[in-house]
């Protein structure tokens, strides 16, 4: 028999330069059945960013309407722009057994953790993973490798990264990205392990 | 820096015919750094079984002396023979960051779960995995495939297996062994995931 289970809501945090986006993209390429939760933002699209793929780009009015409707799992204002995760990106999917990856910063993840205390579905589905670079020196090397950033931007990113990394203990799993292929294997293992977690299984085995 | 972590005490249960021994042997072949906890028994060695490799074969007196010394994590008497898991097979290893696999039946696993409530080391290290066959029909097929067993033995094994399988919810992870290669990948993923669990990490990251 096919056993019904809830999907995994995999909350993924990690500083800029941790490689979490490349890792999760590669794991999703291997598992096309896994969905990615697209965030909303009021900031303007950059470069090749597309609405409904990279973000849902909303006006400030539209975003505030969604706040009023309690449509967000978590949202925050950062440097004058709103960012948020819609319930509609996650709730129906995990209820139907579809796994969803949520790329959320440490503040947003803390809000989801709070939500888990009062919401049985989130408590059952959420798993918290932090991706860290192997060292601060390596993080600095990676951030400086993006030749386009000014020294000021690099220093600010490094400062923020250290703050984020200091909160890794809030997460259940820590993935140290020392090499890309290994990190992809580790992330893949986490996904497979979460799928085996009995707290998410609804039916009797061999019943 | 190298981050210090406690080892995983991976408690593996599953009925006769679930394939848990073959799966764990293959994963240990891939990870020679993982240890196997050798059980003690007062029953006589069978076939090619070797003392100190398959079991520690003890006299009843020697076993009872170890009980009196509180040397066991768990032990039980089954059909007039004692079986038990020595603390010395697990405690020092996990304290040093070495992962240990413990093949324990559902009764023994329940005792280890109880121990986790009062022992901080076990609470941090223990992970409970149940291996199940994909169906009762498939289990029966596998047990009958061992042409040497009498109908009575097969019926008894089937009955015991159903009893064991009914307790899968006591475990945190359920691994359904529908094909060997897939089951090895799943077990390997569990091991890698457990190694990433932050509850077992002692030092600061990037500190």
Short mmCIF file of C-alpha atoms in Angstrom, two decimals:
data_model
loop_
_atom_site.label_atom_id
_atom_site.label_comp_id
_atom_site.label_asym_id
_atom_site.label_seq_id
_atom_site.Cartn_x
_atom_site.Cartn_y
_atom_site.Cartn_z
CA UNK A 1 0.00 0.00 0.00
CA UNK A 2 1.02 3.60 -0.46
CA UNK A 3 1.46 5.27 2.90
CA UNK A 4 0.19 8.80 3.16
CA UNK A 5 2.45 11.32 4.78
CA UNK A 6 2.56 15.06 5.20
CA UNK A 7 5.14 16.95 3.19
CA UNK A 8 8.31 18.39 4.66
CA UNK A 9 8.44 22.17 5.12
CA UNK A 10 12.22 22.48 4.99
CA UNK A 11 13.28 25.86 6.37
CA UNK A 12 16.72 26.69 5.03
CA UNK A 13 18.78 29.55 6.44
CA UNK A 14 22.37 30.58 5.99
CA UNK A 15 24.38 33.72 5.34
CA UNK A 16 25.14 35.21 1.98
CA UNK A 17 28.07 33.14 0.68
CA UNK A 18 27.01 29.93 2.44
CA UNK A 19 25.95 28.47 -0.91
CA UNK A 20 22.46 27.50 0.26
CA UNK A 21 20.78 28.63 -2.98
CA UNK A 22 23.06 26.61 -5.27
CA UNK A 23 22.75 23.57 -3.01
CA UNK A 24 18.96 23.66 -2.83
CA UNK A 25 18.68 24.31 -6.60
CA UNK A 26 20.77 21.21 -7.32
CA UNK A 27 18.73 19.04 -4.92
CA UNK A 28 15.49 20.29 -6.51
CA UNK A 29 16.89 19.47 -9.95
CA UNK A 30 17.32 15.88 -8.71
CA UNK A 31 13.88 15.86 -7.07
CA UNK A 32 11.52 17.71 -9.43
CA UNK A 33 8.63 16.77 -7.11
CA UNK A 34 10.00 19.13 -4.44
CA UNK A 35 8.55 22.66 -4.54
CA UNK A 36 10.20 25.92 -3.68
CA UNK A 37 8.27 28.51 -1.70
CA UNK A 38 8.44 31.75 -3.67
CA UNK A 39 8.67 34.78 -1.40
CA UNK A 40 6.85 38.08 -1.80
CA UNK A 41 8.68 41.37 -1.83
CA UNK A 42 7.94 45.05 -2.38
CA UNK A 43 11.41 45.76 -3.70
CA UNK A 44 11.89 46.23 -7.46
CA UNK A 45 13.07 43.29 -9.58
CA UNK A 46 16.84 43.18 -10.17
CA UNK A 47 18.57 42.03 -13.34
CA UNK A 48 16.91 38.95 -14.79
CA UNK A 49 14.54 38.37 -11.84
CA UNK A 50 11.08 37.28 -12.98
CA UNK A 51 7.78 37.75 -11.17
CA UNK A 52 6.33 34.45 -9.98
CA UNK A 53 9.65 32.63 -10.37
CA UNK A 54 12.26 34.46 -8.30
CA UNK A 55 9.77 36.46 -6.24
CA UNK A 56 6.22 37.65 -6.29
CA UNK A 57 6.80 41.36 -6.80
CA UNK A 58 4.02 43.26 -5.01
CA UNK A 59 3.20 46.91 -4.52
CA UNK A 60 3.33 48.14 -0.95
CA UNK A 61 -0.50 48.36 -0.93
CA UNK A 62 -0.89 44.80 -2.17
CA UNK A 63 1.61 43.56 0.43
CA UNK A 64 -0.16 45.38 3.28
CA UNK A 65 -3.50 43.97 2.10
CA UNK A 66 -2.04 40.46 2.41
CA UNK A 67 -0.74 41.28 5.90
CA UNK A 68 -4.26 42.38 6.87
CA UNK A 69 -5.66 39.13 5.46
CA UNK A 70 -3.20 37.12 7.62
CA UNK A 71 -1.83 35.58 4.42
CA UNK A 72 1.78 35.34 5.62
CA UNK A 73 3.59 32.68 7.61
CA UNK A 74 6.21 35.32 8.36
CA UNK A 75 7.14 38.71 6.99
CA UNK A 76 9.58 41.49 7.82
CA UNK A 77 10.55 44.95 6.69
CA UNK A 78 14.22 45.20 5.73
CA UNK A 79 15.75 48.53 4.65
CA UNK A 80 12.29 49.88 3.79
CA UNK A 81 11.18 46.85 1.76
CA UNK A 82 8.80 44.12 2.82
CA UNK A 83 9.65 40.42 2.41
CA UNK A 84 7.27 37.61 3.31
CA UNK A 85 6.35 33.93 2.96
CA UNK A 86 2.77 33.20 1.93
CA UNK A 87 0.78 30.44 3.65
CA UNK A 88 -0.56 29.54 0.21
CA UNK A 89 2.95 28.52 -0.88
CA UNK A 90 3.20 25.92 1.87
CA UNK A 91 0.01 24.80 3.66
CA UNK A 92 -1.88 23.02 0.86
CA UNK A 93 1.26 21.40 -0.49
CA UNK A 94 2.50 19.87 2.77
CA UNK A 95 -1.07 18.76 3.57
CA UNK A 96 -1.03 16.83 0.29
CA UNK A 97 2.37 15.28 1.02
CA UNK A 98 4.40 17.61 -1.20
CA UNK A 99 7.77 18.73 0.17
CA UNK A 100 8.48 22.46 0.14
CA UNK A 101 11.81 24.26 0.61
CA UNK A 102 11.61 27.70 2.25
CA UNK A 103 14.63 30.00 1.99
CA UNK A 104 14.16 32.18 5.08
CA UNK A 105 16.59 34.29 7.10
CA UNK A 106 17.24 33.71 10.82
CA UNK A 107 14.60 36.25 11.92
CA UNK A 108 11.95 34.70 9.65
CA UNK A 109 12.91 31.20 10.76
CA UNK A 110 12.49 32.26 14.39
CA UNK A 111 8.93 33.35 13.54
CA UNK A 112 8.18 30.00 11.89
CA UNK A 113 9.57 28.25 14.99
CA UNK A 114 7.15 30.29 17.09
CA UNK A 115 4.30 29.35 14.74
CA UNK A 116 5.19 25.67 15.23
CA UNK A 117 4.35 25.99 18.94
CA UNK A 118 0.71 26.77 18.21
CA UNK A 119 0.08 25.20 14.79
CA UNK A 120 -0.03 21.38 14.67
CA UNK A 121 0.52 21.22 10.89
CA UNK A 122 3.66 23.33 11.03
CA UNK A 123 4.88 21.47 14.10
CA UNK A 124 4.59 18.21 12.16
CA UNK A 125 6.04 19.48 8.89
CA UNK A 126 8.76 22.00 9.69
CA UNK A 127 12.45 21.05 9.78
CA UNK A 128 15.12 23.71 10.37
CA UNK A 129 18.45 23.51 8.55
CA UNK A 130 21.29 26.01 8.75
CA UNK A 131 23.95 26.13 6.02
CA UNK A 132 27.31 27.54 7.12
CA UNK A 133 30.59 28.12 5.33
CA UNK A 134 33.53 26.10 6.71
CA UNK A 135 35.15 29.22 8.23
CA UNK A 136 34.88 33.00 8.33
CA UNK A 137 38.05 33.22 6.21
CA UNK A 138 36.45 31.06 3.52
CA UNK A 139 33.24 33.11 3.67
CA UNK A 140 35.26 36.31 3.16
CA UNK A 141 37.09 34.69 0.23
CA UNK A 142 33.74 33.73 -1.36
CA UNK A 143 32.19 37.16 -0.84
CA UNK A 144 35.29 38.89 -2.27
CA UNK A 145 35.15 36.49 -5.23
CA UNK A 146 32.02 38.32 -6.36
CA UNK A 147 34.12 41.03 -7.93
CA UNK A 148 31.16 43.39 -8.39
CA UNK A 149 30.67 44.29 -4.71
CA UNK A 150 32.21 47.37 -3.06
CA UNK A 151 34.35 47.02 0.08
CA UNK A 152 31.53 48.60 2.10
CA UNK A 153 29.02 46.02 0.86
CA UNK A 154 31.49 43.18 1.56
CA UNK A 155 32.12 44.42 5.12
CA UNK A 156 28.40 44.71 5.78
CA UNK A 157 27.76 41.21 4.41
CA UNK A 158 30.55 39.78 6.55
CA UNK A 159 29.19 41.49 9.64
CA UNK A 160 25.65 40.22 8.97
CA UNK A 161 26.95 36.74 8.18
CA UNK A 162 28.75 36.51 11.53
CA UNK A 163 25.56 37.56 13.30
CA UNK A 164 23.54 34.93 11.42
CA UNK A 165 26.11 32.18 11.95
CA UNK A 166 26.14 32.86 15.70
CA UNK A 167 22.52 31.62 15.76
CA UNK A 168 23.14 28.16 14.26
CA UNK A 169 22.20 26.45 17.52
CA UNK A 170 18.57 27.52 17.01
CA UNK A 171 18.48 25.03 14.11
CA UNK A 172 18.07 21.24 14.38
CA UNK A 173 20.56 20.56 11.60
CA UNK A 174 23.80 22.22 10.58
CA UNK A 175 25.19 21.63 7.12
CA UNK A 176 28.77 22.83 6.69
CA UNK A 177 29.39 23.57 3.04
CA UNK A 178 33.09 22.83 2.57
CA UNK A 179 32.67 21.46 -0.93
CA UNK A 180 29.68 21.77 -3.22
CA UNK A 181 29.26 18.10 -4.20
CA UNK A 182 29.49 16.98 -0.58
CA UNK A 183 27.06 19.66 0.54
CA UNK A 184 24.53 18.55 -2.11
CA UNK A 185 24.83 14.95 -0.84
CA UNK A 186 24.29 16.15 2.72
CA UNK A 187 21.24 18.21 1.81
CA UNK A 188 19.85 15.31 -0.20
CA UNK A 189 20.36 13.05 2.83
CA UNK A 190 18.48 15.46 5.05
CA UNK A 191 15.54 15.49 2.64
CA UNK A 192 15.44 11.67 2.49
CA UNK A 193 15.76 11.40 6.28
CA UNK A 194 12.93 13.90 6.87
CA UNK A 195 10.73 11.84 4.56
CA UNK A 196 11.32 8.85 6.85
CA UNK A 197 10.40 10.75 10.02
CA UNK A 198 7.39 8.98 11.55
CA UNK A 199 5.86 12.18 12.95
CA UNK A 200 4.79 13.00 9.41
CA UNK A 201 3.21 9.66 8.55
CA UNK A 202 -0.55 9.39 8.71
CA UNK A 203 -1.44 5.76 8.00
CA UNK A 204 -0.58 2.42 9.47
CA UNK A 205 2.28 0.52 7.94
CA UNK A 206 1.37 -2.77 6.27
CA UNK A 207 -2.16 -2.11 7.58
CA UNK B 1 38.48 24.03 12.65
CA UNK B 2 37.34 20.52 13.36
CA UNK B 3 34.06 20.60 15.25
CA UNK B 4 33.69 18.10 18.05
CA UNK B 5 30.46 16.15 18.20
CA UNK B 6 29.12 13.18 20.07
CA UNK B 7 28.66 9.98 18.10
CA UNK B 8 25.29 8.67 16.99
CA UNK B 9 23.89 5.65 18.88
CA UNK B 10 21.70 4.37 16.07
CA UNK B 11 19.16 1.92 17.45
CA UNK B 12 17.94 -0.28 14.63
CA UNK B 13 14.92 -2.54 15.02
CA UNK B 14 12.91 -4.53 12.52
CA UNK B 15 11.39 -7.97 12.19
CA UNK B 16 13.11 -11.04 10.86
CA UNK B 17 12.92 -10.65 7.07
CA UNK B 18 13.04 -6.84 7.12
CA UNK B 19 16.60 -6.93 5.81
CA UNK B 20 18.01 -4.68 8.54
CA UNK B 21 21.20 -6.75 8.98
CA UNK B 22 22.14 -6.71 5.28
CA UNK B 23 21.35 -2.99 5.05
CA UNK B 24 23.43 -2.03 8.08
CA UNK B 25 26.31 -4.28 6.98
CA UNK B 26 26.43 -2.56 3.60
CA UNK B 27 26.35 0.92 5.16
CA UNK B 28 29.14 -0.06 7.57
CA UNK B 29 31.17 -1.35 4.63
CA UNK B 30 30.89 2.14 3.12
CA UNK B 31 31.67 3.81 6.45
CA UNK B 32 34.40 1.72 8.12
CA UNK B 33 34.56 4.36 10.89
CA UNK B 34 31.10 3.28 12.11
CA UNK B 35 31.12 0.63 14.86
CA UNK B 36 28.65 -2.14 15.52
CA UNK B 37 27.60 -2.88 19.07
CA UNK B 38 28.19 -6.61 19.63
CA UNK B 39 25.55 -8.14 21.88
CA UNK B 40 26.09 -10.65 24.67
CA UNK B 41 24.18 -13.90 24.79
CA UNK B 42 24.11 -17.07 26.87
CA UNK B 43 22.89 -19.18 23.96
CA UNK B 44 25.35 -21.46 22.20
CA UNK B 45 27.05 -20.31 18.97
CA UNK B 46 25.30 -21.45 15.77
CA UNK B 47 27.01 -22.42 12.53
CA UNK B 48 29.90 -20.10 11.71
CA UNK B 49 29.18 -17.60 14.53
CA UNK B 50 32.36 -16.36 16.19
CA UNK B 51 32.80 -15.06 19.74
CA UNK B 52 33.59 -11.33 19.80
CA UNK B 53 32.40 -10.85 16.22
CA UNK B 54 28.81 -12.07 15.98
CA UNK B 55 28.18 -12.14 19.74
CA UNK B 56 30.01 -12.27 23.01
CA UNK B 57 29.10 -15.79 24.09
CA UNK B 58 28.90 -15.83 27.88
CA UNK B 59 28.07 -18.47 30.47
CA UNK B 60 24.95 -17.84 32.48
CA UNK B 61 27.12 -17.06 35.52
CA UNK B 62 29.22 -14.53 33.61
CA UNK B 63 26.07 -12.88 32.23
CA UNK B 64 24.47 -12.64 35.66
CA UNK B 65 27.68 -11.16 37.07
CA UNK B 66 27.48 -8.42 34.41
CA UNK B 67 23.84 -7.78 35.31
CA UNK B 68 24.89 -7.38 38.97
CA UNK B 69 27.64 -4.94 37.88
CA UNK B 70 25.04 -2.84 35.99
CA UNK B 71 27.07 -3.41 32.83
CA UNK B 72 24.09 -3.55 30.46
CA UNK B 73 22.18 -0.81 28.66
CA UNK B 74 19.40 -3.34 28.22
CA UNK B 75 19.03 -7.09 28.54
CA UNK B 76 16.24 -9.62 28.33
CA UNK B 77 15.65 -13.33 28.73
CA UNK B 78 14.16 -14.92 25.60
CA UNK B 79 13.24 -18.61 25.55
CA UNK B 80 15.57 -19.30 28.46
CA UNK B 81 18.58 -17.44 27.01
CA UNK B 82 19.86 -14.02 28.01
CA UNK B 83 20.62 -11.33 25.44
CA UNK B 84 22.04 -7.93 26.32
CA UNK B 85 23.81 -4.78 25.13
CA UNK B 86 26.90 -3.74 27.10
CA UNK B 87 27.42 -0.09 28.05
CA UNK B 88 31.10 -0.62 27.18
CA UNK B 89 30.13 -1.18 23.53
CA UNK B 90 28.53 2.27 23.29
CA UNK B 91 29.31 4.87 25.97
CA UNK B 92 33.04 5.53 25.37
CA UNK B 93 32.63 5.45 21.61
CA UNK B 94 29.80 7.98 21.34
CA UNK B 95 31.57 10.21 23.90
CA UNK B 96 34.55 10.26 21.53
CA UNK B 97 32.39 11.05 18.51
CA UNK B 98 32.30 7.53 17.09
CA UNK B 99 28.98 6.37 15.63
CA UNK B 100 27.62 3.03 16.83
CA UNK B 101 24.85 0.90 15.34
CA UNK B 102 22.82 -1.17 17.82
CA UNK B 103 20.65 -4.00 16.49
CA UNK B 104 18.01 -4.25 19.22
CA UNK B 105 14.49 -5.68 19.23
CA UNK B 106 11.42 -3.58 20.05
CA UNK B 107 11.47 -4.54 23.74
CA UNK B 108 15.16 -3.64 24.09
CA UNK B 109 14.64 -0.39 22.16
CA UNK B 110 11.84 0.54 24.55
CA UNK B 111 14.31 0.11 27.44
CA UNK B 112 16.87 2.34 25.71
CA UNK B 113 14.13 4.93 25.15
CA UNK B 114 13.41 4.84 28.88
CA UNK B 115 17.13 5.24 29.62
CA UNK B 116 17.18 8.35 27.39
CA UNK B 117 14.75 10.04 29.78
CA UNK B 118 17.25 9.96 32.66
CA UNK B 119 20.63 9.82 30.90
CA UNK B 120 21.78 13.01 29.12
CA UNK B 121 24.39 11.21 26.99
CA UNK B 122 21.88 8.71 25.65
CA UNK B 123 19.30 11.43 25.14
CA UNK B 124 21.79 13.32 22.98
CA UNK B 125 23.11 10.33 21.06
CA UNK B 126 20.25 7.90 20.51
CA UNK B 127 18.26 7.79 17.27
CA UNK B 128 15.57 5.17 16.74
CA UNK B 129 15.04 3.62 13.31
CA UNK B 130 12.57 0.89 12.40
CA UNK B 131 13.07 -1.16 9.24
CA UNK B 132 9.90 -2.68 7.79
CA UNK B 133 9.19 -4.85 4.77
CA UNK B 134 6.93 -3.20 2.15
CA UNK B 135 4.01 -5.52 3.02
CA UNK B 136 3.10 -8.59 5.05
CA UNK B 137 2.80 -10.58 1.81
CA UNK B 138 6.37 -9.63 0.85
CA UNK B 139 7.62 -10.49 4.35
CA UNK B 140 6.01 -13.93 4.09
CA UNK B 141 7.58 -14.40 0.66
CA UNK B 142 11.03 -13.51 2.09
CA UNK B 143 10.67 -15.76 5.13
CA UNK B 144 9.52 -18.67 2.94
CA UNK B 145 12.49 -18.02 0.67
CA UNK B 146 14.74 -19.29 3.44
CA UNK B 147 14.00 -22.86 2.42
CA UNK B 148 15.49 -24.33 5.61
CA UNK B 149 12.74 -23.23 8.01
CA UNK B 150 9.80 -25.43 8.99
CA UNK B 151 6.21 -24.21 8.53
CA UNK B 152 5.91 -23.86 12.31
CA UNK B 153 9.00 -21.62 12.49
CA UNK B 154 7.73 -19.53 9.57
CA UNK B 155 4.31 -19.05 11.18
CA UNK B 156 5.90 -18.05 14.48
CA UNK B 157 8.21 -15.58 12.74
CA UNK B 158 5.28 -14.08 10.83
CA UNK B 159 3.28 -13.70 14.01
CA UNK B 160 6.21 -12.07 15.86
CA UNK B 161 6.93 -9.83 12.87
CA UNK B 162 3.38 -8.50 12.83
CA UNK B 163 3.61 -7.75 16.54
CA UNK B 164 6.91 -5.92 16.04
CA UNK B 165 5.70 -3.98 12.99
CA UNK B 166 2.63 -2.80 14.91
CA UNK B 167 5.04 -0.82 17.13
CA UNK B 168 6.74 1.23 14.35
CA UNK B 169 5.23 4.46 15.68
CA UNK B 170 7.47 4.23 18.76
CA UNK B 171 10.38 4.99 16.42
CA UNK B 172 11.39 8.40 15.04
CA UNK B 173 12.22 7.03 11.60
CA UNK B 174 10.67 4.33 9.46
CA UNK B 175 12.66 2.82 6.62
CA UNK B 176 10.57 0.71 4.27
CA UNK B 177 12.83 -1.79 2.56
CA UNK B 178 11.20 -2.32 -0.84
CA UNK B 179 14.47 -2.74 -2.69
CA UNK B 180 17.91 -3.33 -1.23
CA UNK B 181 19.86 -0.59 -3.05
CA UNK B 182 17.22 2.01 -2.22
CA UNK B 183 17.11 0.90 1.41
CA UNK B 184 20.91 1.21 1.68
CA UNK B 185 20.69 4.77 0.29
CA UNK B 186 17.96 5.59 2.82
CA UNK B 187 19.92 4.18 5.74
CA UNK B 188 23.03 6.03 4.57
CA UNK B 189 20.98 9.25 4.41
CA UNK B 190 19.76 8.74 7.97
CA UNK B 191 23.34 8.32 9.20
CA UNK B 192 24.50 11.50 7.39
CA UNK B 193 21.46 13.44 8.66
CA UNK B 194 22.02 12.33 12.26
CA UNK B 195 25.62 13.53 11.99
CA UNK B 196 24.27 16.99 11.10
CA UNK B 197 21.91 17.13 14.07
CA UNK B 198 22.97 20.11 16.20
CA UNK B 199 21.97 18.48 19.49
CA UNK B 200 25.11 16.35 19.18
CA UNK B 201 27.57 19.18 18.43
CA UNK B 202 29.71 20.44 21.26
CA UNK B 203 31.72 23.39 19.90
CA UNK B 204 30.94 26.68 18.27
CA UNK B 205 30.88 26.85 14.52
CA UNK B 206 33.53 29.06 12.90
CA UNK B 207 34.49 30.01 16.46
#
